């Protein structure tokens, strides 16, 4: 794992959360969606920026789910 890429992703996630201010449960569910996908497809490799898009979509789905229930 490239620590620089992980740090860039962590900083981006923090900036998104500061701007959007999701509830802690929404953030946790978004992370869980990403983790679940990684567990289902452990050898999947994405292109540059794929993790950013994946987290964004996971957070959108978690927000939508949280608003409905």
PDB file as gemmi writes it, atoms N, CA and C in Angstrom:
CRYST1    1.000    1.000    1.000  90.00  90.00  90.00 P 1                      
ATOM      1  N   UNK A   1       0.852  -1.180   0.000  1.00  0.00           N  
ATOM      2  CA  UNK A   1       0.000   0.000   0.000  1.00  0.00           C  
ATOM      3  C   UNK A   1       0.894   1.239   0.000  1.00  0.00           C  
ATOM      4  N   UNK A   2       0.620   2.116  -0.919  1.00  0.00           N  
ATOM      5  CA  UNK A   2       1.379   3.355  -1.032  1.00  0.00           C  
ATOM      6  C   UNK A   2       0.865   4.336   0.023  1.00  0.00           C  
ATOM      7  N   UNK A   3       1.690   4.655   1.008  1.00  0.00           N  
ATOM      8  CA  UNK A   3       1.249   5.501   2.113  1.00  0.00           C  
ATOM      9  C   UNK A   3       0.892   6.916   1.654  1.00  0.00           C  
ATOM     10  N   UNK A   4       1.555   7.393   0.621  1.00  0.00           N  
ATOM     11  CA  UNK A   4       1.232   8.733   0.118  1.00  0.00           C  
ATOM     12  C   UNK A   4      -0.192   8.760  -0.446  1.00  0.00           C  
ATOM     13  N   UNK A   5      -0.557   7.744  -1.209  1.00  0.00           N  
ATOM     14  CA  UNK A   5      -1.903   7.684  -1.782  1.00  0.00           C  
ATOM     15  C   UNK A   5      -2.956   7.550  -0.696  1.00  0.00           C  
ATOM     16  N   UNK A   6      -2.649   6.773   0.336  1.00  0.00           N  
ATOM     17  CA  UNK A   6      -3.585   6.614   1.451  1.00  0.00           C  
ATOM     18  C   UNK A   6      -3.763   7.944   2.171  1.00  0.00           C  
ATOM     19  N   UNK A   7      -2.676   8.678   2.370  1.00  0.00           N  
ATOM     20  CA  UNK A   7      -2.746   9.976   3.043  1.00  0.00           C  
ATOM     21  C   UNK A   7      -3.546  10.983   2.218  1.00  0.00           C  
ATOM     22  N   UNK A   8      -3.356  10.976   0.904  1.00  0.00           N  
ATOM     23  CA  UNK A   8      -4.108  11.876   0.028  1.00  0.00           C  
ATOM     24  C   UNK A   8      -5.592  11.549   0.113  1.00  0.00           C  
ATOM     25  N   UNK A   9      -5.940  10.269   0.093  1.00  0.00           N  
ATOM     26  CA  UNK A   9      -7.343   9.861   0.203  1.00  0.00           C  
ATOM     27  C   UNK A   9      -7.925  10.250   1.554  1.00  0.00           C  
ATOM     28  N   UNK A  10      -7.172  10.038   2.623  1.00  0.00           N  
ATOM     29  CA  UNK A  10      -7.650  10.400   3.962  1.00  0.00           C  
ATOM     30  C   UNK A  10      -7.886  11.906   4.074  1.00  0.00           C  
ATOM     31  N   UNK A  11      -6.984  12.700   3.516  1.00  0.00           N  
ATOM     32  CA  UNK A  11      -7.168  14.160   3.542  1.00  0.00           C  
ATOM     33  C   UNK A  11      -8.395  14.565   2.742  1.00  0.00           C  
ATOM     34  N   UNK A  12      -8.604  13.935   1.594  1.00  0.00           N  
ATOM     35  CA  UNK A  12      -9.762  14.247   0.760  1.00  0.00           C  
ATOM     36  C   UNK A  12     -11.053  13.856   1.478  1.00  0.00           C  
ATOM     37  N   UNK A  13     -11.058  12.688   2.125  1.00  0.00           N  
ATOM     38  CA  UNK A  13     -12.240  12.253   2.876  1.00  0.00           C  
ATOM     39  C   UNK A  13     -12.544  13.230   4.009  1.00  0.00           C  
ATOM     40  N   UNK A  14     -11.517  13.706   4.683  1.00  0.00           N  
ATOM     41  CA  UNK A  14     -11.717  14.668   5.765  1.00  0.00           C  
ATOM     42  C   UNK A  14     -12.293  15.974   5.229  1.00  0.00           C  
ATOM     43  N   UNK A  15     -11.791  16.421   4.078  1.00  0.00           N  
ATOM     44  CA  UNK A  15     -12.304  17.661   3.483  1.00  0.00           C  
ATOM     45  C   UNK A  15     -13.767  17.501   3.067  1.00  0.00           C  
ATOM     46  N   UNK A  16     -14.107  16.366   2.495  1.00  0.00           N  
ATOM     47  CA  UNK A  16     -15.501  16.102   2.097  1.00  0.00           C  
ATOM     48  C   UNK A  16     -16.400  16.099   3.321  1.00  0.00           C  
ATOM     49  N   UNK A  17     -15.957  15.453   4.380  1.00  0.00           N  
ATOM     50  CA  UNK A  17     -16.780  15.377   5.589  1.00  0.00           C  
ATOM     51  C   UNK A  17     -16.924  16.737   6.273  1.00  0.00           C  
ATOM     52  N   UNK A  18     -15.887  17.558   6.222  1.00  0.00           N  
ATOM     53  CA  UNK A  18     -16.008  18.900   6.782  1.00  0.00           C  
ATOM     54  C   UNK A  18     -17.003  19.741   5.995  1.00  0.00           C  
ATOM     55  N   UNK A  19     -16.998  19.550   4.689  1.00  0.00           N  
ATOM     56  CA  UNK A  19     -17.893  20.344   3.847  1.00  0.00           C  
ATOM     57  C   UNK A  19     -19.338  19.848   3.919  1.00  0.00           C  
ATOM     58  N   UNK A  20     -19.538  18.536   3.872  1.00  0.00           N  
ATOM     59  CA  UNK A  20     -20.887  17.973   3.838  1.00  0.00           C  
ATOM     60  C   UNK A  20     -21.488  17.734   5.220  1.00  0.00           C  
ATOM     61  N   UNK A  21     -20.643  17.560   6.202  1.00  0.00           N  
ATOM     62  CA  UNK A  21     -21.036  17.307   7.586  1.00  0.00           C  
ATOM     63  C   UNK A  21     -22.065  16.178   7.709  1.00  0.00           C  
ATOM     64  N   UNK A  22     -21.708  14.971   7.232  1.00  0.00           N  
ATOM     65  CA  UNK A  22     -22.631  13.854   7.392  1.00  0.00           C  
ATOM     66  C   UNK A  22     -22.674  13.426   8.850  1.00  0.00           C  
ATOM     67  N   UNK A  23     -23.746  12.766   9.227  1.00  0.00           N  
ATOM     68  CA  UNK A  23     -23.812  12.257  10.598  1.00  0.00           C  
ATOM     69  C   UNK A  23     -22.773  11.143  10.746  1.00  0.00           C  
ATOM     70  N   UNK A  24     -22.336  10.877  11.975  1.00  0.00           N  
ATOM     71  CA  UNK A  24     -21.344   9.816  12.175  1.00  0.00           C  
ATOM     72  C   UNK A  24     -21.820   8.455  11.660  1.00  0.00           C  
ATOM     73  N   UNK A  25     -23.101   8.161  11.824  1.00  0.00           N  
ATOM     74  CA  UNK A  25     -23.595   6.865  11.347  1.00  0.00           C  
ATOM     75  C   UNK A  25     -23.571   6.809   9.824  1.00  0.00           C  
ATOM     76  N   UNK A  26     -23.876   7.915   9.156  1.00  0.00           N  
ATOM     77  CA  UNK A  26     -23.830   7.947   7.696  1.00  0.00           C  
ATOM     78  C   UNK A  26     -22.399   7.735   7.214  1.00  0.00           C  
ATOM     79  N   UNK A  27     -21.446   8.377   7.863  1.00  0.00           N  
ATOM     80  CA  UNK A  27     -20.043   8.207   7.504  1.00  0.00           C  
ATOM     81  C   UNK A  27     -19.609   6.758   7.715  1.00  0.00           C  
ATOM     82  N   UNK A  28     -20.006   6.165   8.841  1.00  0.00           N  
ATOM     83  CA  UNK A  28     -19.636   4.783   9.138  1.00  0.00           C  
ATOM     84  C   UNK A  28     -20.243   3.818   8.123  1.00  0.00           C  
ATOM     85  N   UNK A  29     -21.495   4.040   7.754  1.00  0.00           N  
ATOM     86  CA  UNK A  29     -22.138   3.171   6.763  1.00  0.00           C  
ATOM     87  C   UNK A  29     -21.456   3.327   5.405  1.00  0.00           C  
ATOM     88  N   UNK A  30     -21.073   4.543   5.048  1.00  0.00           N  
ATOM     89  CA  UNK A  30     -20.330   4.748   3.804  1.00  0.00           C  
ATOM     90  C   UNK A  30     -19.015   3.985   3.787  1.00  0.00           C  
ATOM     91  N   UNK A  31     -18.299   4.015   4.887  1.00  0.00           N  
ATOM     92  CA  UNK A  31     -17.054   3.243   4.991  1.00  0.00           C  
ATOM     93  C   UNK A  31     -17.335   1.749   4.938  1.00  0.00           C  
ATOM     94  N   UNK A  32     -18.421   1.340   5.574  1.00  0.00           N  
ATOM     95  CA  UNK A  32     -18.785  -0.079   5.584  1.00  0.00           C  
ATOM     96  C   UNK A  32     -19.102  -0.561   4.167  1.00  0.00           C  
ATOM     97  N   UNK A  33     -19.809   0.266   3.378  1.00  0.00           N  
ATOM     98  CA  UNK A  33     -20.085  -0.093   1.987  1.00  0.00           C  
ATOM     99  C   UNK A  33     -18.782  -0.293   1.219  1.00  0.00           C  
ATOM    100  N   UNK A  34     -17.830   0.596   1.406  1.00  0.00           N  
ATOM    101  CA  UNK A  34     -16.542   0.484   0.721  1.00  0.00           C  
ATOM    102  C   UNK A  34     -15.802  -0.777   1.170  1.00  0.00           C  
ATOM    103  N   UNK A  35     -15.827  -1.045   2.463  1.00  0.00           N  
ATOM    104  CA  UNK A  35     -15.162  -2.242   3.000  1.00  0.00           C  
ATOM    105  C   UNK A  35     -15.829  -3.515   2.479  1.00  0.00           C  
ATOM    106  N   UNK A  36     -17.139  -3.495   2.436  1.00  0.00           N  
ATOM    107  CA  UNK A  36     -17.880  -4.662   1.951  1.00  0.00           C  
ATOM    108  C   UNK A  36     -17.538  -4.958   0.493  1.00  0.00           C  
ATOM    109  N   UNK A  37     -17.435  -3.928  -0.324  1.00  0.00           N  
ATOM    110  CA  UNK A  37     -17.054  -4.112  -1.715  1.00  0.00           C  
ATOM    111  C   UNK A  37     -15.655  -4.694  -1.816  1.00  0.00           C  
ATOM    112  N   UNK A  38     -14.742  -4.197  -0.991  1.00  0.00           N  
ATOM    113  CA  UNK A  38     -13.366  -4.708  -0.988  1.00  0.00           C  
ATOM    114  C   UNK A  38     -13.318  -6.180  -0.569  1.00  0.00           C  
ATOM    115  N   UNK A  39     -14.168  -6.575   0.368  1.00  0.00           N  
ATOM    116  CA  UNK A  39     -14.208  -7.978   0.804  1.00  0.00           C  
ATOM    117  C   UNK A  39     -14.777  -8.888  -0.284  1.00  0.00           C  
ATOM    118  N   UNK A  40     -15.754  -8.384  -1.036  1.00  0.00           N  
ATOM    119  CA  UNK A  40     -16.355  -9.185  -2.105  1.00  0.00           C  
ATOM    120  C   UNK A  40     -15.422  -9.338  -3.305  1.00  0.00           C  
ATOM    121  N   UNK A  41     -14.613  -8.320  -3.579  1.00  0.00           N  
ATOM    122  CA  UNK A  41     -13.707  -8.323  -4.726  1.00  0.00           C  
ATOM    123  C   UNK A  41     -12.303  -7.927  -4.271  1.00  0.00           C  
ATOM    124  N   UNK A  42     -11.613  -8.813  -3.563  1.00  0.00           N  
ATOM    125  CA  UNK A  42     -10.313  -8.438  -2.977  1.00  0.00           C  
ATOM    126  C   UNK A  42      -9.197  -8.179  -3.993  1.00  0.00           C  
ATOM    127  N   UNK A  43      -9.278  -8.749  -5.172  1.00  0.00           N  
ATOM    128  CA  UNK A  43      -8.202  -8.558  -6.150  1.00  0.00           C  
ATOM    129  C   UNK A  43      -8.498  -7.440  -7.142  1.00  0.00           C  
ATOM    130  N   UNK A  44      -9.624  -6.766  -7.002  1.00  0.00           N  
ATOM    131  CA  UNK A  44      -9.983  -5.686  -7.924  1.00  0.00           C  
ATOM    132  C   UNK A  44      -9.011  -4.521  -7.780  1.00  0.00           C  
ATOM    133  N   UNK A  45      -8.583  -4.008  -8.901  1.00  0.00           N  
ATOM    134  CA  UNK A  45      -7.688  -2.853  -8.922  1.00  0.00           C  
ATOM    135  C   UNK A  45      -8.364  -1.758  -9.739  1.00  0.00           C  
ATOM    136  N   UNK A  46      -8.288  -0.548  -9.272  1.00  0.00           N  
ATOM    137  CA  UNK A  46      -8.905   0.572  -9.973  1.00  0.00           C  
ATOM    138  C   UNK A  46      -7.859   1.509 -10.537  1.00  0.00           C  
ATOM    139  N   UNK A  47      -8.337   2.479 -11.269  1.00  0.00           N  
ATOM    140  CA  UNK A  47      -7.462   3.494 -11.828  1.00  0.00           C  
ATOM    141  C   UNK A  47      -7.228   4.587 -10.791  1.00  0.00           C  
ATOM    142  N   UNK A  48      -6.364   5.518 -11.125  1.00  0.00           N  
ATOM    143  CA  UNK A  48      -6.095   6.644 -10.233  1.00  0.00           C  
ATOM    144  C   UNK A  48      -7.381   7.434 -10.003  1.00  0.00           C  
ATOM    145  N   UNK A  49      -7.681   7.741  -8.754  1.00  0.00           N  
ATOM    146  CA  UNK A  49      -8.890   8.485  -8.417  1.00  0.00           C  
ATOM    147  C   UNK A  49     -10.097   7.610  -8.163  1.00  0.00           C  
ATOM    148  N   UNK A  50      -9.964   6.332  -8.394  1.00  0.00           N  
ATOM    149  CA  UNK A  50     -11.092   5.411  -8.229  1.00  0.00           C  
ATOM    150  C   UNK A  50     -11.553   5.364  -6.768  1.00  0.00           C  
ATOM    151  N   UNK A  51     -10.638   5.390  -5.839  1.00  0.00           N  
ATOM    152  CA  UNK A  51     -11.003   5.341  -4.418  1.00  0.00           C  
ATOM    153  C   UNK A  51     -11.799   6.576  -4.016  1.00  0.00           C  
ATOM    154  N   UNK A  52     -11.456   7.717  -4.585  1.00  0.00           N  
ATOM    155  CA  UNK A  52     -12.189   8.950  -4.300  1.00  0.00           C  
ATOM    156  C   UNK A  52     -13.636   8.828  -4.786  1.00  0.00           C  
ATOM    157  N   UNK A  53     -13.799   8.351  -6.015  1.00  0.00           N  
ATOM    158  CA  UNK A  53     -15.151   8.181  -6.559  1.00  0.00           C  
ATOM    159  C   UNK A  53     -15.924   7.131  -5.789  1.00  0.00           C  
ATOM    160  N   UNK A  54     -15.265   6.050  -5.408  1.00  0.00           N  
ATOM    161  CA  UNK A  54     -15.919   4.983  -4.656  1.00  0.00           C  
ATOM    162  C   UNK A  54     -16.417   5.497  -3.310  1.00  0.00           C  
ATOM    163  N   UNK A  55     -15.591   6.263  -2.606  1.00  0.00           N  
ATOM    164  CA  UNK A  55     -16.028   6.804  -1.317  1.00  0.00           C  
ATOM    165  C   UNK A  55     -17.174   7.791  -1.512  1.00  0.00           C  
ATOM    166  N   UNK A  56     -17.102   8.602  -2.552  1.00  0.00           N  
ATOM    167  CA  UNK A  56     -18.160   9.573  -2.824  1.00  0.00           C  
ATOM    168  C   UNK A  56     -19.493   8.865  -3.053  1.00  0.00           C  
ATOM    169  N   UNK A  57     -19.495   7.831  -3.865  1.00  0.00           N  
ATOM    170  CA  UNK A  57     -20.720   7.077  -4.141  1.00  0.00           C  
ATOM    171  C   UNK A  57     -21.189   6.356  -2.880  1.00  0.00           C  
ATOM    172  N   UNK A  58     -20.273   5.783  -2.124  1.00  0.00           N  
ATOM    173  CA  UNK A  58     -20.640   5.104  -0.875  1.00  0.00           C  
ATOM    174  C   UNK A  58     -21.299   6.071   0.102  1.00  0.00           C  
ATOM    175  N   UNK A  59     -20.764   7.273   0.192  1.00  0.00           N  
ATOM    176  CA  UNK A  59     -21.336   8.273   1.085  1.00  0.00           C  
ATOM    177  C   UNK A  59     -22.705   8.733   0.586  1.00  0.00           C  
ATOM    178  N   UNK A  60     -22.858   8.857  -0.728  1.00  0.00           N  
ATOM    179  CA  UNK A  60     -24.169   9.227  -1.275  1.00  0.00           C  
ATOM    180  C   UNK A  60     -25.210   8.155  -0.979  1.00  0.00           C  
ATOM    181  N   UNK A  61     -24.845   6.892  -1.164  1.00  0.00           N  
ATOM    182  CA  UNK A  61     -25.782   5.803  -0.876  1.00  0.00           C  
ATOM    183  C   UNK A  61     -26.126   5.745   0.603  1.00  0.00           C  
ATOM    184  N   UNK A  62     -25.129   5.914   1.452  1.00  0.00           N  
ATOM    185  CA  UNK A  62     -25.373   5.893   2.892  1.00  0.00           C  
ATOM    186  C   UNK A  62     -26.285   7.041   3.304  1.00  0.00           C  
ATOM    187  N   UNK A  63     -26.086   8.220   2.718  1.00  0.00           N  
ATOM    188  CA  UNK A  63     -26.940   9.367   3.025  1.00  0.00           C  
ATOM    189  C   UNK A  63     -28.369   9.110   2.580  1.00  0.00           C  
ATOM    190  N   UNK A  64     -28.527   8.560   1.397  1.00  0.00           N  
ATOM    191  CA  UNK A  64     -29.857   8.255   0.879  1.00  0.00           C  
ATOM    192  C   UNK A  64     -30.554   7.224   1.772  1.00  0.00           C  
ATOM    193  N   UNK A  65     -29.836   6.183   2.155  1.00  0.00           N  
ATOM    194  CA  UNK A  65     -30.384   5.158   3.030  1.00  0.00           C  
ATOM    195  C   UNK A  65     -30.782   5.755   4.382  1.00  0.00           C  
ATOM    196  N   UNK A  66     -29.901   6.591   4.934  1.00  0.00           N  
ATOM    197  CA  UNK A  66     -30.151   7.198   6.249  1.00  0.00           C  
ATOM    198  C   UNK A  66     -31.365   8.127   6.203  1.00  0.00           C  
ATOM    199  N   UNK A  67     -31.557   8.842   5.096  1.00  0.00           N  
ATOM    200  CA  UNK A  67     -32.708   9.734   4.970  1.00  0.00           C  
ATOM    201  C   UNK A  67     -34.016   8.964   4.847  1.00  0.00           C  
ATOM    202  N   UNK A  68     -33.971   7.799   4.213  1.00  0.00           N  
ATOM    203  CA  UNK A  68     -35.191   7.010   4.027  1.00  0.00           C  
ATOM    204  C   UNK A  68     -35.621   6.305   5.305  1.00  0.00           C  
ATOM    205  N   UNK A  69     -34.670   5.900   6.114  1.00  0.00           N  
ATOM    206  CA  UNK A  69     -35.011   5.134   7.314  1.00  0.00           C  
ATOM    207  C   UNK A  69     -34.598   5.910   8.506  1.00  0.00           C  
TER     208      UNK A  69                                                      
END                                                                             
